[in-house]
Amino acid sequence: MDKISELKKFLRGSKNILIGAGAGLSTAAGYTYDGERFRKYFADFEAAYGFHDMYSGGFYPYETLEEFWGFWCRNIFYNRYDLPPNETYRKLLEVVRDKNYFVLTTNVDHAFQLNGFDKTRLFYTQGDYGLFQCSTPCHKKTYDNEETVREMLAAEKNMRVPEKFFPRCPKCGEVMTLNLRSDNKFVEDSGWHAAAYRYEKFLKTYAKDEIIYLELGVGGNTPGIIKYPFWRLTAENPKALYVCINKGQAFVPEEISAQSLIIDADIAEVLNAL
């Protein structure tokens, strides 16, 4: 039996599915950070600063906040508010729609919710491009940023945003920043904790039940969030199946190989086949 047919059989027989999604899923869906899509929106930044993808642009040491927000207002807009409906995500939803599913993701582009996934079944553990927080931070609250991002984008000239358009903390007046986990200042607000609670409840409820741990596009940057826990959970539960779909990065420890299905292929192609 080929691996796609085998996966179909397992999916038909399983009621519970925990999806662990990394950047490779959005890349497979076409939400790429480099290549033609990068050059379409950031050719001027590439020429001026020498980086060749949006990920690198996010870590560039800009000399001024005008430049910082010049990059970030574009990056947030095109990777959060200008994402069209996507067939890859829609097909994944069709696969799990009638299942008892939950999604743990390190992605911050909101693509799951934008493509119809139930928001109460999602945990964006690393943050959300659509939220700002105080840069200090002086309090544990986040703020929707769409209106501000659109205003900054309209005001941006020569890769810079004028200071008067900077987002300011309503409590202390400091310039706000993105709600992305990069240091110990990341704000875990009430929404984050509610999602974390639902995730932990899902884990505990089905820890000994039949379940598929479906890992999609998880690389080596943060394996401690999805990959290693999925391996451990599989090892602890003889009824569990670990499935990894990731072109060029699909592997499994020998200890759980008998409980695993590894598909080294493009995620979009696999979902299309399903």
C-alpha atoms as one frame of an Amber mdcrd trajectory, in Angstrom:
protein
   0.000   0.000   0.000   1.384   3.430  -0.907   1.732   6.041   1.817  -1.142
   8.243   0.632  -3.534   5.279   0.704  -2.196   4.309   4.098  -2.761   7.834
   5.397  -6.335   7.821   4.027  -7.013   4.600   5.904  -5.669   6.006   9.174
  -7.627   9.249   8.763 -10.858   7.360   8.131 -10.328   5.305  11.258  -9.355
   8.112  13.645 -11.740  10.494  15.392  -9.046  12.578  17.092  -6.378  14.607
  15.271  -3.881  17.075  16.673  -2.331  19.174  13.901   1.083  20.695  14.507
   1.824  23.250  11.801   5.037  25.089  11.029   6.203  27.562   8.410   6.446
  24.816   5.792   2.652  24.613   5.605   2.246  28.268   4.654   5.137  27.951
   2.223   3.460  24.965   0.571   0.272  27.030   0.381   2.107  29.761  -1.542
   2.478  32.234   1.309   6.209  32.388   0.626   8.660  34.821   2.214  11.187
  34.828  -0.606  11.418  34.602  -4.386   8.898  36.317  -6.627   6.494  37.200
  -3.814   9.271  38.886  -1.829  10.506  40.868  -4.816   6.967  41.940  -5.692
   6.522  43.741  -2.381  10.074  44.384  -1.135  12.341  44.974  -4.132  13.254
  48.422  -2.801  14.208  46.992   0.610  16.305  44.296  -1.063  18.199  46.931
  -3.043  18.676  49.229  -0.056  19.452  46.749   2.730  20.711  43.631   0.971
  18.421  41.006   2.467  16.599  38.603   0.152  13.549  37.408   2.074  10.943
  38.752   4.488  12.132  36.609   7.369  15.597  38.203   7.240  13.991  41.624
   6.902  12.236  41.087  10.202  15.580  40.714  11.985  17.453  43.474  10.171
  18.982  46.081  12.572  17.270  49.183  11.193  18.894  52.400  12.375  15.608
  54.227  12.939  12.047  53.394  13.931  10.923  55.095  10.721  12.716  52.348
   8.771  11.596  49.618  11.171   7.930  50.489  10.704   8.476  51.057   6.987
   9.325  47.389   6.685   6.905  46.035   9.244   3.757  47.822   8.102   4.253
  46.208   4.685   5.205  42.839   6.110   2.162  42.692   8.371  -0.202  43.892
   5.667   0.842  41.415   2.995   1.243  38.473   5.380  -1.852  39.070   7.536
  -4.423  41.281   5.855  -3.837  40.660   2.144  -3.846  36.864   2.146  -6.383
  35.463  -0.332  -8.390  32.303   0.479  -6.116  29.331  -0.010  -6.848  25.908
  -1.468  -4.172  24.126   0.573  -5.635  25.286   3.874  -9.192  24.667   2.647
  -8.291  21.086   1.684  -6.713  20.510   5.089  -9.945  21.734   6.671 -11.944
  19.305   4.539  -9.738  16.456   5.782 -10.398  17.244   9.465 -13.758  19.081
   9.422 -15.740  16.101  10.721 -13.045  15.040  13.172 -12.329  16.061  16.729
  -9.338  18.222  15.805  -7.122  20.852  17.365  -4.350  22.964  15.817  -1.083
  23.967  17.456   0.935  26.293  15.232   4.049  28.422  15.395   2.815  30.396
  12.374   1.700  33.969  13.013  -0.115  34.730   9.754  -3.624  33.796  10.962
  -4.046  31.602   7.866  -6.005  28.886   9.678  -8.719  31.228  10.871  -8.761
  33.132   7.584  -9.513  29.852   5.806 -12.376  28.744   7.990 -10.894  26.801
  10.895 -12.765  27.089  14.192 -10.969  29.741  16.261 -11.679  27.811  19.470
  -9.585  24.931  18.086  -6.477  27.030  17.375  -3.462  27.908  19.503  -1.069
  30.444  17.968   1.647  29.879  20.522   4.187  32.340  19.045   1.882  35.327
  18.565  -0.078  36.985  15.778   0.904  39.535  13.124  -2.491  41.135  13.748
  -1.693  42.211  17.306   0.425  44.952  18.887   1.640  45.083  22.472   3.460
  47.621  24.605   7.196  47.388  23.919   8.073  47.753  27.619   5.613  45.979
  28.251   3.820  47.930  30.959   0.742  45.654  30.948  -0.376  42.256  29.661
  -2.786  43.222  26.917  -2.678  43.130  23.109  -4.401  45.329  20.534  -5.809
  44.658  17.074  -3.616  46.529  14.608  -5.336  46.471  11.199  -6.421  50.112
  11.175  -3.007  51.327  12.354  -1.132  49.130   9.880  -3.211  50.435   6.991
  -2.598  54.033   8.092   1.160  53.449   8.305   1.200  51.741   4.921  -0.590
  54.700   3.330   1.850  57.140   4.966   5.037  55.193   4.137   7.437  56.885
   1.714  10.943  55.830   0.752  10.689  52.788   3.046   9.972  54.985   6.078
   6.931  55.793   8.187   6.735  59.267   9.798   6.901  59.257  13.600   3.394
  60.648  14.040   1.990  57.370  12.707   3.850  55.111  15.176   1.512  52.995
  17.336   1.614  54.179  20.944   0.759  52.266  24.100  -2.528  53.659  25.516
  -1.238  53.140  29.068   2.320  54.528  29.110   2.727  56.220  25.733   5.735
  54.160  24.652   5.926  52.976  21.058   4.237  49.604  20.735   5.726  46.579
  19.030   4.541  43.344  17.469   3.080  40.556  19.573   5.644  38.016  18.360
   7.683  35.790  20.644  11.307  36.858  20.269  12.376  37.617  23.843  11.065
  37.658  27.412   8.871  40.697  26.684   6.317  38.699  24.690   2.840  39.353
  26.110   0.731  36.288  26.780  -2.661  37.965  27.061  -5.999  36.522  28.165
  -6.730  35.210  24.663  -3.360  33.436  24.547  -3.961  31.811  27.938  -7.482
  30.728  26.981  -6.124  29.019  23.850  -3.299  27.421  25.850  -5.860  26.048
  28.311  -7.961  24.536  25.506  -4.826  22.966  24.020  -3.731  21.443  27.331
  -7.254  20.136  27.910  -7.229  18.477  24.484  -3.846  16.864  25.220  -4.944
  15.473  28.589  -8.326  14.262  27.352  -6.920  12.161  24.496  -3.473  11.275
  25.843  -4.393   7.569  26.087  -6.957   7.436  23.275  -6.592   6.689  19.580
  -5.184   9.853  18.034  -3.146  11.065  15.074  -0.405  13.614  15.713  -0.227
  15.236  12.284   2.919  17.326  11.854   2.957  19.623   8.798   5.953  21.670
   7.688   7.777  21.851  11.020  11.481  22.569  10.620  14.376  22.680  13.041
  14.037  26.249  14.369  11.727  25.475  17.290  11.403  21.658  17.562  10.588
  21.901  21.258   7.138  23.346  20.542   5.677  20.745  18.167   8.095  18.064
  16.963   9.610  16.821  20.239   6.288  16.882  22.150   4.600  14.944  19.314
   7.362  12.320  19.457   7.022  12.044  23.238   3.215  11.842  23.157   3.390
   9.095  20.530   5.937   7.111  22.561   3.719   7.331  25.648   0.567   6.119
  23.888   0.529   2.795  21.988  -2.757   3.872  20.329  -1.192   7.004  18.815
   0.116   7.503  15.290   2.693  10.141  14.391   2.412  11.465  10.832   5.026
  13.828   9.406   4.546  15.468   6.002   7.437  17.712   5.067   9.395  17.764
   1.835  13.084  17.308   2.572  12.649  17.350   6.364  10.536  14.285   7.157
  12.110  11.945   9.701  11.322  10.088  12.918  13.267   8.531  15.816  13.712
   4.784  15.664  11.899   4.411  18.991   8.531   5.341  17.454   9.088   4.267
  13.844   6.526   1.446  14.185   3.896   4.046  15.159   4.810   6.531  12.445
   4.039   7.410   8.864   6.643   9.636   7.217   5.818  11.316   3.903   8.687
  13.205   2.298   6.608  15.199  -0.175   5.051  18.573  -0.853   2.235  19.199
   1.626  -0.048  20.772  -0.975   0.344  17.761  -3.269  -0.417  15.326  -0.443
  -3.553  17.235   0.587  -4.633  17.368  -3.036  -4.240  13.593  -3.268  -6.258
  13.124  -0.098
